[in-house]
């Protein structure tokens, strides 16, 4: 709301361009319709446009297709060069590492990292990755009503419940350093479960790399008590308090690319230089 109010104030003051720098775009996970839920990301894009914004600089949108929700330019910068540099400089013997996707959905991002580092790839697949319960957000509303009248002429096929297979690791992690990559780390239960499985499969060190470290609720305590050796996130979201609670959390500074993007837009220079060496799946 503060951003919308400030943008509207600038619009009414006849500003020529209003550029919003939003390193972590909120509600980016709610970019598709589930059951009868709302697409909150589309709503937010419409509100920003209505308030008067003419350009947005953000970083690592959860889905790149979100840029299509906006009626003005969106520069979706990438944090991967900074995280790759951290792997090469701060992880000892990183050549013995394997990049891990904690779910098949994250496989493309993990493959992008693995190809640029010339490392192996592993994917975790199975029931432990299902952390989102339909009942938590009322998707089964309205509730079932007893003695409800059912139209006898309408016969719908029965919907079979989706069952995930037992959890498995596709790829060899035995005697290797496991590096789990993702874009957002908020509820860490799935990362902790993935770390436990990787430890059982023989990985002797486990790192988690993510762009946006939300780390809400009990995340610092769970990380501290888990098999994860280090969680590396960028400073798109402030997390100083969480770092005090858990020394395993490390920060990579990405202010350089944001400041360069602001400078180039202000001077009317090309933004293509900031997207060099960026793969399609990144």
C-alpha angles and dihedrals in degrees: 000000000000090000092049092048093049092047092049090049090054091047092053088048088060097247111179096217129015112194120187119206105203109165092182111035107212122231090017091140090060094070099120136048117261115191102314097333125130125255095238094180091061091049091052091049091053092048092051092050092047091050090058108261113152100184138016131204113198139153134237102344111209089241121019089215088072087084087072090065091069128081092207134053119293122193107205103195122196129233095193096098090058093046092046090051090051091052092050096045106031106033110078114226092004089166086077091057132106124208112233130201109205090209136013089254090066094047096100093054091046091049090053091055093044094052094050093047092040091232135136125269132226130181128202113216131176149069098310090073093065100096099144114088120201092216093059096074103032098258090146092059134165093052120238112277120214118236091013116169112246122199105245094205093061114080113178122188115255115260110231116219113248112244121195118215121247112287114275137171114228104206138032117284099156111132091358138113109253117213113190112201128195139143101239131029112189114128101034099196093101091049092049091049090049091051091052092052092048091050090052089051091055107266108149098196130028128199128181118207122190137156099221117043105194092158095178131181114353095352097118093051093046091050092048092052095043134087090256111117098195140002114206119194135160126244096253085115122036110246105161092128092053091050090056089053095046123029090194090076113094128185131220115200115230098170090110095068093043093051091047090051091051091049094049094048092047092051094041094244127150118275093203092095090066091057098051116131090014114138125218093249095048 
